[in-house]
Amino acid sequence: MRYLEDAVTLEFIPERCDGCGMCVKVCPHAVFGMENKRAALADRGACMECGACAKNCEREAIRVKAGVGCATAVLAGLMAGKEPSCGCSGESSTCG
Ligand code: SF4
Ligand code: SF4
């Protein structure tokens, strides 16, 4: 599942980034990549707004309105006793 690129609330402020790489590590959808020792948006449209990147960025270089995508899908799946429908398949413990 992909969101419309323009509808994704993900915001990245490159000036604040120190290149720690956490966002690349925790994103379950490979939205971030590294470029010239800084994070860069590699695939913004794949963002499911789980909030993991923003939560793990100590430089506050990422803002995202979490809770409307992946995390919500996981929670809804748990409550309904079904598999989440966000595409994460529960493989990543960073989701949500
Ligand atoms: S977690 Fe934040 S500081 Fe670290 S690479 Fe990503 S955007 Fe940059
Ligand atoms: S909000 Fe989640 S899916 Fe979107 S870029 Fe951050 S970690 Fe990746």
XYZ file of N, CA and C and ligand atoms in Angstrom:
304
model
N 0.847 -1.197 0.000
C 0.000 0.000 0.000
C 0.884 1.249 0.000
N 0.552 2.222 -0.786
C 1.282 3.498 -0.796
C 0.299 4.633 -0.621
N 0.763 5.658 0.059
C -0.047 6.853 0.150
C 0.278 7.751 -1.028
N -0.609 8.684 -1.280
C -0.284 9.719 -2.250
C 0.836 10.546 -1.657
N 1.867 10.767 -2.428
C 3.053 11.450 -1.914
C 2.712 12.766 -1.213
N 1.832 13.531 -1.777
C 1.491 14.838 -1.223
C 0.702 14.738 0.077
N 0.084 13.596 0.298
C -0.747 13.448 1.489
C 0.056 12.995 2.699
N 1.306 12.589 2.485
C 2.140 12.115 3.580
C 2.575 13.301 4.432
N 2.441 13.168 5.748
C 2.748 14.291 6.635
C 4.232 14.360 6.993
N 5.016 13.445 6.490
C 6.437 13.377 6.817
C 7.191 14.631 6.377
N 7.921 15.210 7.337
C 8.743 16.395 7.055
C 10.162 16.123 7.494
N 11.111 16.433 6.667
C 12.516 16.220 7.002
C 13.255 17.551 6.906
N 14.001 17.856 7.966
C 14.755 19.117 7.996
C 16.246 18.774 7.938
N 16.820 18.725 6.733
C 18.201 18.257 6.562
C 19.231 19.044 7.354
N 19.001 20.326 7.591
C 19.964 21.159 8.329
C 20.187 20.649 9.750
N 19.191 19.959 10.294
C 19.321 19.472 11.673
C 19.981 18.097 11.746
N 20.062 17.424 10.646
C 20.528 16.033 10.624
C 22.037 15.937 10.873
N 22.442 15.025 11.776
C 23.871 14.811 12.009
C 24.354 13.491 11.406
N 23.478 12.849 10.655
C 23.889 11.647 9.939
C 24.035 10.399 10.795
N 23.324 10.339 11.934
C 23.474 9.178 12.825
C 22.947 7.883 12.197
N 22.023 8.019 11.274
C 21.532 6.843 10.552
C 20.385 6.097 11.212
N 19.920 6.593 12.354
C 18.838 5.888 13.055
C 17.555 5.788 12.234
N 17.237 6.857 11.530
C 15.992 6.843 10.745
C 16.049 5.776 9.657
N 17.237 5.586 9.091
C 17.393 4.564 8.049
C 17.188 3.181 8.671
N 17.732 3.033 9.881
C 17.672 1.745 10.560
C 16.253 1.366 10.985
N 15.516 2.346 11.515
C 14.220 2.009 12.113
C 13.045 2.042 11.135
N 13.211 2.676 9.997
C 12.064 2.776 9.079
C 11.754 1.427 8.446
N 10.554 0.934 8.661
C 10.189 -0.367 8.088
C 9.926 -0.315 6.590
N 9.940 0.870 6.008
C 9.605 0.979 4.586
C 10.698 1.641 3.753
N 11.905 1.689 4.298
C 13.067 2.223 3.565
C 12.799 3.588 2.931
N 12.142 4.437 3.709
C 11.837 5.782 3.211
C 13.107 6.650 3.201
N 13.983 6.413 4.191
C 15.217 7.197 4.284
C 16.413 6.413 3.767
N 17.335 7.143 3.175
C 18.614 6.584 2.786
C 19.684 7.564 3.227
N 20.942 7.210 3.065
C 22.024 8.128 3.417
C 22.631 8.708 2.149
N 22.902 9.999 2.201
C 23.482 10.700 1.062
C 24.440 11.752 1.598
N 25.699 11.695 1.195
C 26.696 12.649 1.689
C 26.685 12.772 3.208
N 26.656 11.628 3.872
C 26.720 11.554 5.346
C 25.524 12.191 6.052
N 24.452 12.354 5.337
C 23.219 12.846 5.927
C 22.071 11.974 5.455
N 20.979 12.016 6.224
C 19.800 11.286 5.768
C 19.196 12.011 4.566
N 18.526 11.249 3.745
C 17.838 11.834 2.592
C 16.577 11.018 2.344
N 15.558 11.688 1.876
C 14.320 10.970 1.580
C 14.509 10.168 0.299
N 14.456 8.853 0.425
C 14.662 7.992 -0.728
C 13.335 7.616 -1.393
N 12.303 7.489 -0.557
C 11.016 7.054 -1.102
C 9.885 7.557 -0.199
N 9.655 8.843 -0.272
C 8.668 9.483 0.617
C 7.276 8.854 0.518
N 6.922 8.487 -0.675
C 5.584 7.938 -0.894
C 5.345 6.600 -0.207
N 6.431 5.961 0.250
C 6.286 4.664 0.927
C 6.030 4.838 2.421
N 6.086 6.090 2.896
C 5.913 6.351 4.329
C 4.503 5.999 4.791
N 4.434 5.250 5.878
C 3.145 4.853 6.440
C 2.838 5.620 7.727
N 3.641 6.637 7.999
C 3.407 7.517 9.138
C 3.350 6.774 10.465
N 4.255 5.813 10.628
C 4.285 5.063 11.884
C 4.921 5.877 13.002
N 5.769 6.839 12.632
C 6.378 7.710 13.634
C 7.707 7.225 14.189
N 8.159 6.046 13.782
C 9.395 5.476 14.344
C 10.608 6.363 14.093
N 10.706 6.933 12.910
C 11.870 7.764 12.576
C 11.919 9.001 13.456
N 10.801 9.693 13.579
C 10.756 10.916 14.374
C 11.047 10.609 15.843
N 10.516 9.494 16.312
C 10.711 9.096 17.706
C 12.189 8.817 17.991
N 12.897 8.312 17.005
C 14.295 7.911 17.194
C 15.305 8.959 16.756
N 14.843 10.070 16.224
C 15.773 11.110 15.779
C 16.035 12.089 16.921
N 17.245 12.026 17.462
C 17.580 12.884 18.600
C 17.746 14.345 18.201
N 17.917 14.596 16.925
C 18.115 15.968 16.444
C 16.805 16.661 16.060
N 15.738 15.935 16.236
C 14.412 16.460 15.852
C 14.398 16.984 14.426
N 15.019 16.216 13.565
C 15.090 16.589 12.153
C 13.912 16.025 11.357
N 13.096 15.245 12.044
C 11.962 14.620 11.343
C 10.671 14.916 12.095
N 9.668 15.274 11.342
C 8.336 15.458 11.922
C 7.368 14.628 11.115
N 6.498 13.967 11.810
C 5.477 13.208 11.097
C 4.246 13.101 11.994
N 3.115 13.198 11.387
C 1.883 13.052 12.152
C 1.582 11.560 12.230
N 2.044 10.948 13.305
C 1.905 9.495 13.428
C 0.501 9.108 13.852
N 0.149 7.892 13.573
C -1.121 7.376 14.071
C -2.202 7.281 13.026
N -1.892 7.697 11.809
C -2.912 7.600 10.769
C -2.619 6.474 9.786
N -1.439 5.886 9.895
C -1.084 4.849 8.920
C -0.765 3.528 9.562
N 0.504 3.190 9.511
C 1.001 1.893 9.935
C 0.591 1.516 11.363
N 0.897 2.400 12.319
C 0.632 2.082 13.717
C -0.849 1.817 13.932
N -1.656 2.621 13.305
C -3.096 2.441 13.429
C -3.521 1.102 12.847
N -2.902 0.747 11.743
C -3.232 -0.534 11.108
C -2.843 -1.689 12.015
N -1.689 -1.569 12.656
C -1.230 -2.634 13.555
C -2.181 -2.758 14.746
N -2.513 -1.604 15.344
C -3.411 -1.619 16.501
C -4.785 -2.164 16.132
N -5.278 -1.718 14.996
C -6.589 -2.174 14.552
C -6.561 -3.678 14.316
N -5.451 -4.150 13.758
C -5.300 -5.590 13.506
C -5.266 -6.365 14.802
N -4.554 -5.829 15.797
C -4.463 -6.503 17.090
C -5.826 -6.589 17.756
N -6.536 -5.461 17.707
C -7.842 -5.423 18.364
C -8.839 -6.364 17.684
N -8.692 -6.486 16.388
C -9.612 -7.344 15.642
C -9.114 -8.792 15.607
N -7.914 -9.013 16.163
C -7.336 -10.358 16.164
C -6.895 -10.801 14.792
N -6.571 -9.837 13.951
C -6.142 -10.153 12.587
C -4.731 -9.645 12.334
N -4.174 -10.056 11.220
C -2.871 -9.551 10.815
C -2.996 -8.069 10.483
N -1.987 -7.274 10.836
C -2.050 -5.864 10.445
C -2.035 -5.711 8.934
N -2.657 -4.653 8.470
C -2.770 -4.483 7.026
C -1.850 -3.400 6.488
N -0.816 -3.062 7.267
C 0.048 -1.970 6.837
C 1.185 -2.436 5.954
N 1.399 -3.740 5.854
C 2.466 -4.238 5.001
C 3.750 -4.523 5.749
N 3.769 -4.273 7.070
C 4.980 -4.512 7.849
C 5.130 -5.983 8.213
N 4.078 -6.727 8.269
C 4.057 -8.163 8.598
C 4.634 -8.458 9.978
N 4.717 -7.417 10.809
C 5.230 -7.624 12.161
C 6.704 -7.963 12.213
N 7.437 -7.782 11.127
C 8.850 -8.148 11.108
C 9.698 -7.150 11.876
N 9.242 -5.927 11.929
C 10.034 -4.894 12.577
C 9.440 -4.539 13.920
N 10.278 -4.520 14.940
C 9.795 -4.153 16.269
C 9.744 -2.644 16.415
N 10.160 -1.932 15.387
C 10.191 -0.474 15.467
C 8.895 0.142 14.985
N 8.072 -0.644 14.382
C 6.830 -0.141 13.822
C 5.912 0.301 14.945
N 5.511 1.562 14.948
C 4.617 2.065 15.976
C 5.434 2.503 17.160
S 17.773 9.975 12.854
Fe 17.732 12.217 12.549
S 19.845 12.904 12.832
Fe 19.892 10.684 12.524
S 20.249 10.426 10.308
Fe 18.029 10.400 10.642
S 17.335 12.529 10.353
Fe 19.559 12.542 10.646
S 7.035 7.542 9.747
Fe 7.563 5.337 9.713
S 7.294 4.715 7.579
Fe 7.402 6.970 7.600
S 9.559 7.446 7.243
Fe 9.242 7.381 9.462
S 9.762 5.277 10.100
Fe 9.456 5.292 7.864
